[in-house]
Coordinates of C-alpha atoms in Angstrom, one line a residue:
M1 CA 100.2 -28.8 61.5
M2 CA 103.1 -31.0 60.6
S3 CA 106.1 -29.5 59.0
D4 CA 106.9 -30.3 55.3
K5 CA 109.7 -32.6 56.5
E6 CA 107.4 -34.5 58.8
L7 CA 104.8 -34.8 56.1
F8 CA 107.4 -36.2 53.8
E9 CA 108.4 -38.7 56.5
A10 CA 104.8 -39.7 56.9
A11 CA 104.6 -40.3 53.1
K12 CA 107.7 -42.4 53.3
K13 CA 106.1 -44.5 56.0
A14 CA 102.9 -44.9 53.9
A15 CA 105.1 -46.3 51.1
Q16 CA 105.8 -49.3 53.3
C17 CA 102.2 -50.4 52.7
A18 CA 102.6 -50.3 48.9
Y19 CA 101.6 -53.3 46.8
S20 CA 104.2 -53.2 44.1
P21 CA 105.2 -56.8 43.1
Y22 CA 105.8 -55.9 39.4
S23 CA 107.8 -52.7 39.6
G24 CA 109.3 -53.0 43.1
V25 CA 108.8 -49.2 43.4
C26 CA 106.9 -48.2 46.6
V27 CA 105.1 -44.8 46.7
G28 CA 103.5 -43.2 49.7
A29 CA 101.4 -40.1 49.9
V30 CA 99.7 -37.9 52.5
A31 CA 96.9 -35.6 51.6
V32 CA 96.1 -32.7 54.0
G33 CA 92.5 -31.6 54.1
E34 CA 91.3 -28.1 55.0
S35 CA 90.5 -29.4 58.5
G36 CA 94.1 -30.3 59.0
R37 CA 93.4 -34.0 58.9
H38 CA 95.9 -36.3 57.2
F39 CA 94.9 -39.1 54.8
T40 CA 97.5 -41.6 53.7
G41 CA 97.8 -43.6 50.5
C42 CA 100.2 -46.0 48.7
N43 CA 100.5 -47.3 45.2
I44 CA 98.5 -50.5 44.5
E45 CA 99.7 -52.3 41.4
N46 CA 97.8 -54.8 39.3
A47 CA 98.9 -57.3 36.8
S48 CA 96.8 -55.3 34.3
Y49 CA 98.8 -52.2 34.7
G50 CA 96.0 -49.9 33.6
L51 CA 94.2 -50.9 36.8
T52 CA 97.1 -49.8 39.0
V53 CA 96.3 -46.8 41.3
C54 CA 98.9 -44.2 42.4
A55 CA 99.5 -43.3 46.0
E56 CA 98.4 -39.7 45.4
R57 CA 95.0 -40.7 44.2
V58 CA 94.5 -43.3 47.0
A59 CA 95.3 -40.5 49.6
L60 CA 93.1 -38.0 47.9
F61 CA 90.2 -40.3 47.4
S62 CA 90.4 -41.4 51.1
M63 CA 90.1 -37.7 52.0
V64 CA 87.0 -37.2 49.8
A65 CA 85.5 -40.5 51.1
S66 CA 85.9 -39.1 54.6
G67 CA 83.8 -36.0 53.7
E68 CA 86.5 -33.5 52.9
T69 CA 86.7 -31.9 49.4
S70 CA 89.3 -29.1 49.9
L71 CA 93.0 -30.2 49.6
V72 CA 95.6 -27.9 51.1
K73 CA 98.8 -29.9 50.8
M74 CA 100.1 -33.2 49.4
A75 CA 103.3 -35.0 50.2
V76 CA 104.7 -37.8 48.1
C77 CA 107.7 -40.2 48.6
V78 CA 109.0 -42.8 46.2
V79 CA 111.2 -45.6 47.5
G80 CA 112.9 -47.6 44.7
A81 CA 113.4 -51.3 44.5
D82 CA 116.9 -50.8 46.0
G83 CA 115.5 -48.9 49.0
D84 CA 116.7 -45.5 47.9
T85 CA 114.4 -42.5 48.1
L86 CA 113.7 -41.1 44.6
S87 CA 112.5 -37.7 43.5
P88 CA 108.8 -38.2 42.6
E89 CA 106.9 -36.4 39.8
P90 CA 103.2 -37.0 40.1
C91 CA 101.7 -38.4 36.9
G92 CA 99.2 -36.5 34.7
A93 CA 96.2 -38.4 36.1
C94 CA 97.2 -37.6 39.7
L95 CA 97.9 -33.9 38.9
Q96 CA 94.4 -33.6 37.3
C97 CA 92.8 -35.1 40.4
L98 CA 94.8 -32.8 42.6
A99 CA 93.6 -29.8 40.5
E100 CA 90.0 -31.0 41.1
F101 CA 90.3 -30.6 44.8
G102 CA 93.2 -28.1 45.3
S103 CA 94.1 -24.7 44.0
D104 CA 96.9 -23.8 41.5
D105 CA 98.9 -22.9 44.6
L106 CA 98.5 -26.3 46.2
V107 CA 101.8 -27.2 47.8
I108 CA 103.3 -30.6 46.8
V109 CA 106.1 -31.8 49.0
T110 CA 108.4 -34.2 47.1
G111 CA 111.4 -34.3 49.5
P112 CA 112.4 -33.4 53.0
D113 CA 113.3 -29.9 51.8
T114 CA 111.6 -29.8 48.4
T115 CA 108.3 -28.3 47.6
R116 CA 106.6 -27.0 44.5
V117 CA 103.1 -25.8 43.7
L118 CA 100.6 -27.5 41.5
R119 CA 100.9 -25.0 38.7
D120 CA 104.6 -25.9 38.4
H121 CA 103.6 -29.4 37.5
L122 CA 100.3 -28.7 35.7
P123 CA 100.2 -25.1 34.4
R124 CA 96.8 -25.5 32.6
P125 CA 94.6 -28.0 34.3
F126 CA 91.3 -29.1 32.6
R127 CA 88.4 -27.4 34.3
L128 CA 84.6 -27.4 33.7
S129 CA 82.3 -24.7 35.1
P130 CA 79.3 -26.1 37.0

């Protein structure tokens, strides 16, 4: 399995594929499934901002579309319009989606040496019992 630093670098590379003509902010993400496979995503903006999709969800949905439904780690990298790496905070929609497929202890890598768990970002996710 890749180290957290390597996962962050993979997320940074995924940010290069972002479509962000409006904000200029490029975000890349890597979802790691239970199998150990990696799924990348990038933010895809739209002139109608509500239709914009975050990198975390693109990576996560790619994982699910490939047949995996257990998320074990997520890495996220934000590259600003000036090329500087910024410290990302996943949005509420992304956090709720991560909670759907990962545990409260899901590790989220947000820097080469920075990790937090999902519950640090989202202490009380919405859950339904099947």
